[in-house]
Amino acid sequence: EVQPVESGGGLVQPGGSLRLSCTAPGFLSNACGTDWYRQAAGKQHEWISNIRPDGSTSYAGSVKGRFTISKGRDEEVVYLQLDSLKPEDTAMYFCRMGYGSRCEYGYWGQGTQVTVSV
């Protein structure tokens, strides 16, 4: 069983930055990509970013140009750099590491809270 663990969340002022990490010790497969989602209070999960095994990335329009997804030297670690944070970015941030023969499943972390407030 794989249990990703997110870290790096916290309280920051608007315009500030955070760097989130998603780590899953023992998960070394590069067959599938990793996604970041977020869920604000009272709202549904929102997909925000993806990184493919080949390193290609994609972003939701709401974060494009402000967030950057990357993977560490150890590919079991995926980062999400959050810049130019806005109050509307306040949410619980989750990572999802894909698996399965067609990458149809995902291992979900428990989330890390990001709060952007003055």
PDB file of C-alpha atoms in Angstrom:
ATOM      1  CA  GLU A   1       0.000   0.000   0.000  1.00  0.00           C
ATOM      2  CA  VAL A   2       1.295   3.412  -0.977  1.00  0.00           C
ATOM      3  CA  GLN A   3       0.507   6.422   1.179  1.00  0.00           C
ATOM      4  CA  PRO A   4       1.660   9.748  -0.239  1.00  0.00           C
ATOM      5  CA  VAL A   5       2.371  12.418   2.347  1.00  0.00           C
ATOM      6  CA  GLU A   6       2.033  16.113   1.578  1.00  0.00           C
ATOM      7  CA  SER A   7       3.915  18.781   3.464  1.00  0.00           C
ATOM      8  CA  GLY A   8       4.811  22.438   3.211  1.00  0.00           C
ATOM      9  CA  GLY A   9       1.456  24.071   3.757  1.00  0.00           C
ATOM     10  CA  GLY A  10       0.914  26.948   6.092  1.00  0.00           C
ATOM     11  CA  LEU A  11      -0.340  30.477   6.537  1.00  0.00           C
ATOM     12  CA  VAL A  12       1.010  33.114   4.168  1.00  0.00           C
ATOM     13  CA  GLN A  13       0.108  36.631   3.142  1.00  0.00           C
ATOM     14  CA  PRO A  14      -1.271  37.428  -0.300  1.00  0.00           C
ATOM     15  CA  GLY A  15       1.586  37.561  -2.760  1.00  0.00           C
ATOM     16  CA  GLY A  16       3.621  35.118  -0.732  1.00  0.00           C
ATOM     17  CA  SER A  17       5.005  31.740  -1.667  1.00  0.00           C
ATOM     18  CA  LEU A  18       5.002  28.182  -0.440  1.00  0.00           C
ATOM     19  CA  ARG A  19       6.618  24.995  -1.669  1.00  0.00           C
ATOM     20  CA  LEU A  20       4.581  21.860  -1.223  1.00  0.00           C
ATOM     21  CA  SER A  21       6.045  18.379  -1.310  1.00  0.00           C
ATOM     22  CA  CYS A  22       4.456  15.037  -2.046  1.00  0.00           C
ATOM     23  CA  THR A  23       6.489  12.073  -0.925  1.00  0.00           C
ATOM     24  CA  ALA A  24       5.681   8.384  -1.178  1.00  0.00           C
ATOM     25  CA  PRO A  25       8.537   6.260   0.088  1.00  0.00           C
ATOM     26  CA  GLY A  26       8.782   3.024  -1.822  1.00  0.00           C
ATOM     27  CA  PHE A  27       6.823   4.266  -4.817  1.00  0.00           C
ATOM     28  CA  LEU A  28       9.421   4.305  -7.564  1.00  0.00           C
ATOM     29  CA  SER A  29       7.336   3.658 -10.651  1.00  0.00           C
ATOM     30  CA  ASN A  30       7.531   6.237 -13.396  1.00  0.00           C
ATOM     31  CA  ALA A  31       4.840   4.650 -15.512  1.00  0.00           C
ATOM     32  CA  CYS A  32       2.172   7.111 -14.431  1.00  0.00           C
ATOM     33  CA  GLY A  33       2.040  10.783 -13.598  1.00  0.00           C
ATOM     34  CA  THR A  34       1.274  12.729 -10.485  1.00  0.00           C
ATOM     35  CA  ASP A  35      -1.453  15.307 -10.003  1.00  0.00           C
ATOM     36  CA  TRP A  36      -2.111  18.033  -7.502  1.00  0.00           C
ATOM     37  CA  TYR A  37      -5.662  18.839  -6.493  1.00  0.00           C
ATOM     38  CA  ARG A  38      -7.111  21.250  -4.022  1.00  0.00           C
ATOM     39  CA  GLN A  39     -10.366  21.500  -2.169  1.00  0.00           C
ATOM     40  CA  ALA A  40     -11.609  24.674  -0.596  1.00  0.00           C
ATOM     41  CA  ALA A  41     -14.116  24.544   2.220  1.00  0.00           C
ATOM     42  CA  GLY A  42     -17.547  23.714   0.894  1.00  0.00           C
ATOM     43  CA  LYS A  43     -16.320  23.125  -2.657  1.00  0.00           C
ATOM     44  CA  GLN A  44     -15.460  20.146  -4.818  1.00  0.00           C
ATOM     45  CA  HIS A  45     -11.976  18.925  -5.571  1.00  0.00           C
ATOM     46  CA  GLU A  46     -10.300  21.028  -8.230  1.00  0.00           C
ATOM     47  CA  TRP A  47      -7.544  19.644 -10.410  1.00  0.00           C
ATOM     48  CA  ILE A  48      -4.700  22.129 -10.608  1.00  0.00           C
ATOM     49  CA  SER A  49      -1.599  20.476 -12.054  1.00  0.00           C
ATOM     50  CA  ASN A  50      -0.093  17.335 -13.538  1.00  0.00           C
ATOM     51  CA  ILE A  51       3.387  16.098 -14.295  1.00  0.00           C
ATOM     52  CA  ARG A  52       3.945  13.192 -16.651  1.00  0.00           C
ATOM     53  CA  PRO A  53       6.709  10.592 -16.391  1.00  0.00           C
ATOM     54  CA  ASP A  54       8.529  12.355 -19.217  1.00  0.00           C
ATOM     55  CA  GLY A  55       8.509  15.586 -17.230  1.00  0.00           C
ATOM     56  CA  SER A  56       5.847  17.384 -19.218  1.00  0.00           C
ATOM     57  CA  THR A  57       3.472  19.484 -17.161  1.00  0.00           C
ATOM     58  CA  SER A  58       0.036  21.012 -17.333  1.00  0.00           C
ATOM     59  CA  TYR A  59      -1.918  23.461 -15.200  1.00  0.00           C
ATOM     60  CA  ALA A  60      -5.399  24.647 -14.567  1.00  0.00           C
ATOM     61  CA  GLY A  61      -6.084  28.139 -15.787  1.00  0.00           C
ATOM     62  CA  SER A  62      -6.601  29.356 -12.240  1.00  0.00           C
ATOM     63  CA  VAL A  63      -2.975  28.660 -11.313  1.00  0.00           C
ATOM     64  CA  LYS A  64      -1.123  28.799 -14.615  1.00  0.00           C
ATOM     65  CA  GLY A  65       1.795  31.178 -14.435  1.00  0.00           C
ATOM     66  CA  ARG A  66       1.820  31.161 -10.635  1.00  0.00           C
ATOM     67  CA  PHE A  67       2.318  27.499  -9.694  1.00  0.00           C
ATOM     68  CA  THR A  68       5.083  25.186 -10.856  1.00  0.00           C
ATOM     69  CA  ILE A  69       5.064  21.414 -10.575  1.00  0.00           C
ATOM     70  CA  SER A  70       8.301  19.476 -10.631  1.00  0.00           C
ATOM     71  CA  LYS A  71       9.815  16.208  -9.516  1.00  0.00           C
ATOM     72  CA  GLY A  72      12.869  15.662  -7.430  1.00  0.00           C
ATOM     73  CA  ARG A  73      15.940  13.668  -8.224  1.00  0.00           C
ATOM     74  CA  ASP A  74      14.163  10.850  -6.473  1.00  0.00           C
ATOM     75  CA  GLU A  75      11.012  10.552  -8.511  1.00  0.00           C
ATOM     76  CA  GLU A  76       9.022   9.527  -5.479  1.00  0.00           C
ATOM     77  CA  VAL A  77       9.040  13.235  -4.549  1.00  0.00           C
ATOM     78  CA  VAL A  78       6.926  15.761  -6.420  1.00  0.00           C
ATOM     79  CA  TYR A  79       6.885  19.467  -5.635  1.00  0.00           C
ATOM     80  CA  LEU A  80       4.400  22.222  -6.194  1.00  0.00           C
ATOM     81  CA  GLN A  81       5.816  25.719  -5.979  1.00  0.00           C
ATOM     82  CA  LEU A  82       3.115  28.248  -5.165  1.00  0.00           C
ATOM     83  CA  ASP A  83       3.906  31.856  -6.007  1.00  0.00           C
ATOM     84  CA  SER A  84       1.857  35.038  -6.046  1.00  0.00           C
ATOM     85  CA  LEU A  85      -0.649  33.452  -3.734  1.00  0.00           C
ATOM     86  CA  LYS A  86      -4.148  34.837  -3.514  1.00  0.00           C
ATOM     87  CA  PRO A  87      -6.780  34.413  -0.819  1.00  0.00           C
ATOM     88  CA  GLU A  88      -8.781  32.283  -3.246  1.00  0.00           C
ATOM     89  CA  ASP A  89      -5.919  29.775  -3.234  1.00  0.00           C
ATOM     90  CA  THR A  90      -6.845  28.864   0.319  1.00  0.00           C
ATOM     91  CA  ALA A  91      -7.605  25.151   0.304  1.00  0.00           C
ATOM     92  CA  MET A  92      -6.449  21.728   1.309  1.00  0.00           C
ATOM     93  CA  TYR A  93      -3.914  20.567  -1.258  1.00  0.00           C
ATOM     94  CA  PHE A  94      -3.708  16.891  -2.190  1.00  0.00           C
ATOM     95  CA  CYS A  95      -1.379  14.912  -4.378  1.00  0.00           C
ATOM     96  CA  ARG A  96      -2.426  11.873  -6.380  1.00  0.00           C
ATOM     97  CA  MET A  97       0.094   9.389  -7.700  1.00  0.00           C
ATOM     98  CA  GLY A  98      -1.304   7.395 -10.562  1.00  0.00           C
ATOM     99  CA  TYR A  99      -1.044   3.657 -10.883  1.00  0.00           C
ATOM    100  CA  GLY A 100      -2.622   0.727 -12.646  1.00  0.00           C
ATOM    101  CA  SER A 101      -2.130  -0.742 -16.052  1.00  0.00           C
ATOM    102  CA  ARG A 102      -3.739   2.304 -17.641  1.00  0.00           C
ATOM    103  CA  CYS A 103      -3.012   4.749 -14.805  1.00  0.00           C
ATOM    104  CA  GLU A 104      -6.689   4.631 -13.991  1.00  0.00           C
ATOM    105  CA  TYR A 105      -6.177   4.656 -10.222  1.00  0.00           C
ATOM    106  CA  GLY A 106      -4.444   6.974  -7.822  1.00  0.00           C
ATOM    107  CA  TYR A 107      -2.852   6.940  -4.420  1.00  0.00           C
ATOM    108  CA  TRP A 108      -4.102   9.968  -2.496  1.00  0.00           C
ATOM    109  CA  GLY A 109      -2.397  11.773   0.308  1.00  0.00           C
ATOM    110  CA  GLN A 110      -4.149  13.248   3.313  1.00  0.00           C
ATOM    111  CA  GLY A 111      -3.523  16.815   2.236  1.00  0.00           C
ATOM    112  CA  THR A 112      -1.728  19.869   3.505  1.00  0.00           C
ATOM    113  CA  GLN A 113      -3.546  23.084   4.340  1.00  0.00           C
ATOM    114  CA  VAL A 114      -2.681  26.313   2.557  1.00  0.00           C
ATOM    115  CA  THR A 115      -4.195  29.487   3.963  1.00  0.00           C
ATOM    116  CA  VAL A 116      -3.630  32.842   2.295  1.00  0.00           C
ATOM    117  CA  SER A 117      -4.722  35.748   4.440  1.00  0.00           C
ATOM    118  CA  VAL A 118      -3.610  39.183   5.544  1.00  0.00           C
TER     119      VAL A 118
END
